[in-house]
XYZ file of C-alpha atoms in Angstrom:
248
model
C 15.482 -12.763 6.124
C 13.461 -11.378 8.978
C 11.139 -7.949 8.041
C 9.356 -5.217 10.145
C 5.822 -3.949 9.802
C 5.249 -0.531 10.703
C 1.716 0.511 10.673
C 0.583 4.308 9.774
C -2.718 5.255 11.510
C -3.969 8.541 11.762
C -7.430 9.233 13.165
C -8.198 11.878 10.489
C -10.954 10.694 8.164
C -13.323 12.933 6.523
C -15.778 9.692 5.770
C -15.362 7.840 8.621
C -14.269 9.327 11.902
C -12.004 7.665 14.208
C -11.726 4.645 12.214
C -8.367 3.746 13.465
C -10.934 2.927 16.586
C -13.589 1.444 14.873
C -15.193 -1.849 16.629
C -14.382 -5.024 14.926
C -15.661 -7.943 16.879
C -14.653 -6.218 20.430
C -11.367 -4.814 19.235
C -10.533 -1.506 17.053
C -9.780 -1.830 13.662
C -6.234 -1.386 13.970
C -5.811 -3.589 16.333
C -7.043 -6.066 14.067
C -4.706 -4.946 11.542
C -1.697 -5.159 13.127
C -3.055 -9.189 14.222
C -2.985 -10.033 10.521
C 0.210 -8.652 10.168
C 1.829 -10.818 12.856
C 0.605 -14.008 10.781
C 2.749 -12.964 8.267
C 5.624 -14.146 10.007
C 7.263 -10.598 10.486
C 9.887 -10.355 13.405
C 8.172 -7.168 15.096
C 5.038 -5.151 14.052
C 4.846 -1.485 15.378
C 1.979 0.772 14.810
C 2.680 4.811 13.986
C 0.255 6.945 15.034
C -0.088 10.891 15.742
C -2.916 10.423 18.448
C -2.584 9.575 21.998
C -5.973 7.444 21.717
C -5.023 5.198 18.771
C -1.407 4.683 21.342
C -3.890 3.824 24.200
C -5.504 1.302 22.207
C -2.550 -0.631 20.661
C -0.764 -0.514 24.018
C -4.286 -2.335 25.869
C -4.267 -5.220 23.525
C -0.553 -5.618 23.505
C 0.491 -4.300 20.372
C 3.613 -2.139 20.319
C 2.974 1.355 18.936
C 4.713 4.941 19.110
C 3.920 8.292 18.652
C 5.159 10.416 15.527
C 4.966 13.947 14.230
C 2.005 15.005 13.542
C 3.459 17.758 10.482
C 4.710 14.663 7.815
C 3.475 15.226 4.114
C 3.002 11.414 3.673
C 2.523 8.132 5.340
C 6.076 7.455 3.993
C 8.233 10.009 5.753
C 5.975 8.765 8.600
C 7.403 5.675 8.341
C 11.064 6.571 7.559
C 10.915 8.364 11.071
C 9.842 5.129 13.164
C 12.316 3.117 11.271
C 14.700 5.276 11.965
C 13.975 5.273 15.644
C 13.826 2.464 16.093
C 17.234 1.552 14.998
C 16.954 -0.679 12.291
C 19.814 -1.844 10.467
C 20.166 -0.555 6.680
C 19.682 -3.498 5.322
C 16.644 -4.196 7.271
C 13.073 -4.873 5.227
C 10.191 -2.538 6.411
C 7.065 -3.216 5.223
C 4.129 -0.172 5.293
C 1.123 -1.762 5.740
C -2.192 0.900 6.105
C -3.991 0.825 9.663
C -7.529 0.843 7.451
C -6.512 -3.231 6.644
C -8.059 -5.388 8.478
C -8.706 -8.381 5.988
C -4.738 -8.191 4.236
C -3.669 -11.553 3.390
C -0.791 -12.243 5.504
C 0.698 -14.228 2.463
C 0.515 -10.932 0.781
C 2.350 -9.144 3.306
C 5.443 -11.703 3.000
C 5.391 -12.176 -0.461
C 6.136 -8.583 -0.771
C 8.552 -8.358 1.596
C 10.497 -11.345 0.032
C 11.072 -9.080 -3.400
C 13.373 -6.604 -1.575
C 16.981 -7.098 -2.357
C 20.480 -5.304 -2.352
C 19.857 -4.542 -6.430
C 15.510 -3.724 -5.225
C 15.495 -1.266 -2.603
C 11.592 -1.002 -2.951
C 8.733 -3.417 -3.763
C 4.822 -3.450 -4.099
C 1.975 -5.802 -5.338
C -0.822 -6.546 -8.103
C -3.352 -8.415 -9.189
C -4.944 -9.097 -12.671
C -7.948 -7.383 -13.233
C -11.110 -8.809 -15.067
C -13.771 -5.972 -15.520
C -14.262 -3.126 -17.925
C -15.525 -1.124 -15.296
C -12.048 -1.494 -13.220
C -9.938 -1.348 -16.512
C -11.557 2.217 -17.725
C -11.231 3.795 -13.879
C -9.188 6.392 -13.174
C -9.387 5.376 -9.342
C -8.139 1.840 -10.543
C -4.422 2.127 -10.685
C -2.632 0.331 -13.262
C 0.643 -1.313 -13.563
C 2.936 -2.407 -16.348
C 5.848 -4.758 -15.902
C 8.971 -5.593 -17.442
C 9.957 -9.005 -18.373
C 11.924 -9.029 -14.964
C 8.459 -8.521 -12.953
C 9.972 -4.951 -12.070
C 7.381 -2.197 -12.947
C 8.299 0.282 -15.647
C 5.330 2.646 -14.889
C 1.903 3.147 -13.138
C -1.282 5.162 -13.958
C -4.579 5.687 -13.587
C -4.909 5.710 -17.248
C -5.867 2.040 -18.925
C -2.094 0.276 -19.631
C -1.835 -0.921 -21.843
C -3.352 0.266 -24.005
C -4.926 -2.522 -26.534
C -4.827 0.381 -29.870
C -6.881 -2.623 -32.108
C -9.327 -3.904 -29.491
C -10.333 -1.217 -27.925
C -10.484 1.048 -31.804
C -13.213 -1.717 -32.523
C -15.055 -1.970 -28.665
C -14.522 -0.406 -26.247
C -17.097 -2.370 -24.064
C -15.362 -5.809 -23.400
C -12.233 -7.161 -22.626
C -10.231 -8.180 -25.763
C -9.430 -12.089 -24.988
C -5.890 -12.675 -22.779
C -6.031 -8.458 -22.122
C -5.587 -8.619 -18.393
C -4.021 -4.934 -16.781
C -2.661 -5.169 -13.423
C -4.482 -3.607 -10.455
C -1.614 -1.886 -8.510
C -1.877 -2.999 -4.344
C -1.269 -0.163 -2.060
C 1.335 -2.263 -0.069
C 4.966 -1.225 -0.139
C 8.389 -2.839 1.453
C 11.540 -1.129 0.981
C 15.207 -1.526 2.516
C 15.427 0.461 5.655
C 18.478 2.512 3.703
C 16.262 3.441 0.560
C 13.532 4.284 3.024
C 15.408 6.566 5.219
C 16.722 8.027 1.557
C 13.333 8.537 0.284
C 11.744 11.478 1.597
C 14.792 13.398 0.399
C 14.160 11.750 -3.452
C 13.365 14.840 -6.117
C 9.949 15.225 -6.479
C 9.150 13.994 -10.119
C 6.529 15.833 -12.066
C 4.897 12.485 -13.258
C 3.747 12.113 -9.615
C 2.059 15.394 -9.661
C 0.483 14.538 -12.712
C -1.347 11.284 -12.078
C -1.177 11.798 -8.206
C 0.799 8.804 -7.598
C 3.698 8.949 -4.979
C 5.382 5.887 -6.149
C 5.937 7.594 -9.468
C 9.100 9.289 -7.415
C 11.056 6.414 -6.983
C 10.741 5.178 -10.815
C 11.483 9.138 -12.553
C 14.371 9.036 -10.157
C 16.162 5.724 -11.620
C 15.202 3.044 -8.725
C 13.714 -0.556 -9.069
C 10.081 -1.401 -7.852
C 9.715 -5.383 -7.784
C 5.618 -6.226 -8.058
C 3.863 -9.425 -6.651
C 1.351 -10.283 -8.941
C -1.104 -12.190 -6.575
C -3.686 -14.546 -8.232
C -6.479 -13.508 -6.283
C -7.689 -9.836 -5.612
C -7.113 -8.990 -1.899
C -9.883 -7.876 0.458
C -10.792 -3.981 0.054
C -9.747 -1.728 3.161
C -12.315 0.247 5.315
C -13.351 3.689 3.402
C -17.132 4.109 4.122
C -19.167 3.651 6.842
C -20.502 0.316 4.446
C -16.986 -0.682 4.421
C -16.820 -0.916 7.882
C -20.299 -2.755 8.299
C -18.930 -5.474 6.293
C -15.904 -6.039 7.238
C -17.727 -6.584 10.984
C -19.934 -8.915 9.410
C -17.124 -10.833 8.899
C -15.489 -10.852 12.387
C-alpha cells in the first residue's frame, strides 16, 4: 500500500535561524529533505510550512508544499490539517517526517510506514543503543516493547531498568542490556491522525514531555521498527549543519 509524506517546517529556530533555508550543496535543507523522502518510494511528498519563503523555495525546486496555520500547538495537528486538505482517504498512511532531516534513511521512512494497519493506527522507530552515556540521558528517549514489537511505554528515564547490574555498576553496560533509542519518525492512518489532536491529554505526557505518551494512556497501539543501525542525527546547531554540508 501506497503512503504520503507530509513534511512540517517552520522557520522558527532559536539555534539556528532559517534553517528550513539552510544551503546544502546549492539547495535548502528542506529541499533536501523532502529528496530523501521521495526515495522512499512514497506516492506524493508535500511539505507544511507557515512561511511564505520556505513555500517559495519548495515550489523553485519542484517540490509540492502548502501553507498552514501558523497558531497549531504541535507539528501533529499541523499535519492532521494538510492531510485533511488534501483529501486523503481514511485509510490512507501519512508519514511525518521533520524538515531538519536531511540524511533519513529512506529505508527508514518505508519501514515505518509498512507497520500501520487497520488493528495499528500509529507507528514509530528505534534503534539499540550501545553507550552508557546515551543509556543514563534524559535527552535519550527510551523505548520498551512488548513481545508483539508494539511499545508499552517511553521515557527519558533508563528502561529498563537492569535492578542487579546497575546496584553493582553503574558505569558499563551489563552484557546483552541493550535499551532502545526511540526515532522521532511517526506514520499513522489518516483516520487516527485526523482523530488525534482531539485525544485527552494524558498526564504522563506532561510529565516526561513526550507527546506520544497520548496515544498509549489513551488505549491505542504504537508498532516500533527497530532498525539495526542508528540513523543520521538531524540539523540542531550551527555544527550540525556544517557537517551535514560536508557531506553533500
Amino acid at each position: 500500500m501506497g503512503f504520503t509524506v507530509i513534511i512540517p517546517a517552520r522557520m522558527a529556530s532559536s539555534r539556528l535561524p532559517n534553517k528550513p533555508l539552510a544551503d546544502l550543496g546549492g539547495k535548502p535543507m528542506v529541499v533536501r529533505t523532502a529528496e530523501r523522502a521521495l526515495l522512499s518510494g512514497a506516492s506524493q511528498i508535500m511539505v507544511a510550512t507557515d512561511h511564505l519563503d520556505i513555500l517559495a523555495a519548495c515550489k523553485a525546486h519542484g517540490i509540492a508544499a502548502c501553507m498552514t496555520r501558523a497558531d497549531h500547538p504541535s507539528g501533529t495537528d499541523r499535519i492532521a490539517e494538510v492531510a485533511a486538505n488534501m483529501g486523503l482517504a481514511a485509510d490512507a498512511v501519512v508519514v511525518n517526517v521533520q524538515g531538519d532531516e536531511p540524511l533519513i534513511d529512506p529505508d527508514l521512512i518505508r519501514a515505518t510506514a509498512n507497520l500501520v494497519s487497520q488493528s495499528v493506527p500509529m507507528a514509530t522507530a528505534a534503534h539499540a543503543l550501545d553507550g552508557v552515556q546515551d543509556v543514563f540521558n534524559p535527552n535519550v528517549v527510551k523505548v520498551v516493547l512488548d513481545k508483539q514489537g508494539r511499545a508499552m511505554y517511553f521515557s527519558r528515564a533508563t528502561i529498563p531498568w537492569d535492578r542487579d547490574a546497575f546496584a553493582l555498576n553503574r558505569d558499563a553496560l551489563p552484557a546483552g542490556y541493550a535499551p532502545l533509542r526511540h526515532i522521532g519518525l511517526y506514520a499513522y492512518r489518516n483516520d487516527f491522525l485526523q482523530a488525534y489532536p482531539l485525544l485527552e491529554i494524558s498526564p504522563l505526557e506532561q510529565i516526561e514531555a513526550l507527546e506520544q505518551l497520548r496515544v498509549l494512556w489513551n488505549g491505542h497501539a504504537i508498532a516500533v521498527h527497530v532498525s539495526a543501525a542508528s540513523p543520521a542525527p538531524g540539523v540542531d546547531t550551527p555544527e550540525d549543519l556544517e557537517r551535514v554540508r560536508q557531506f553533500y
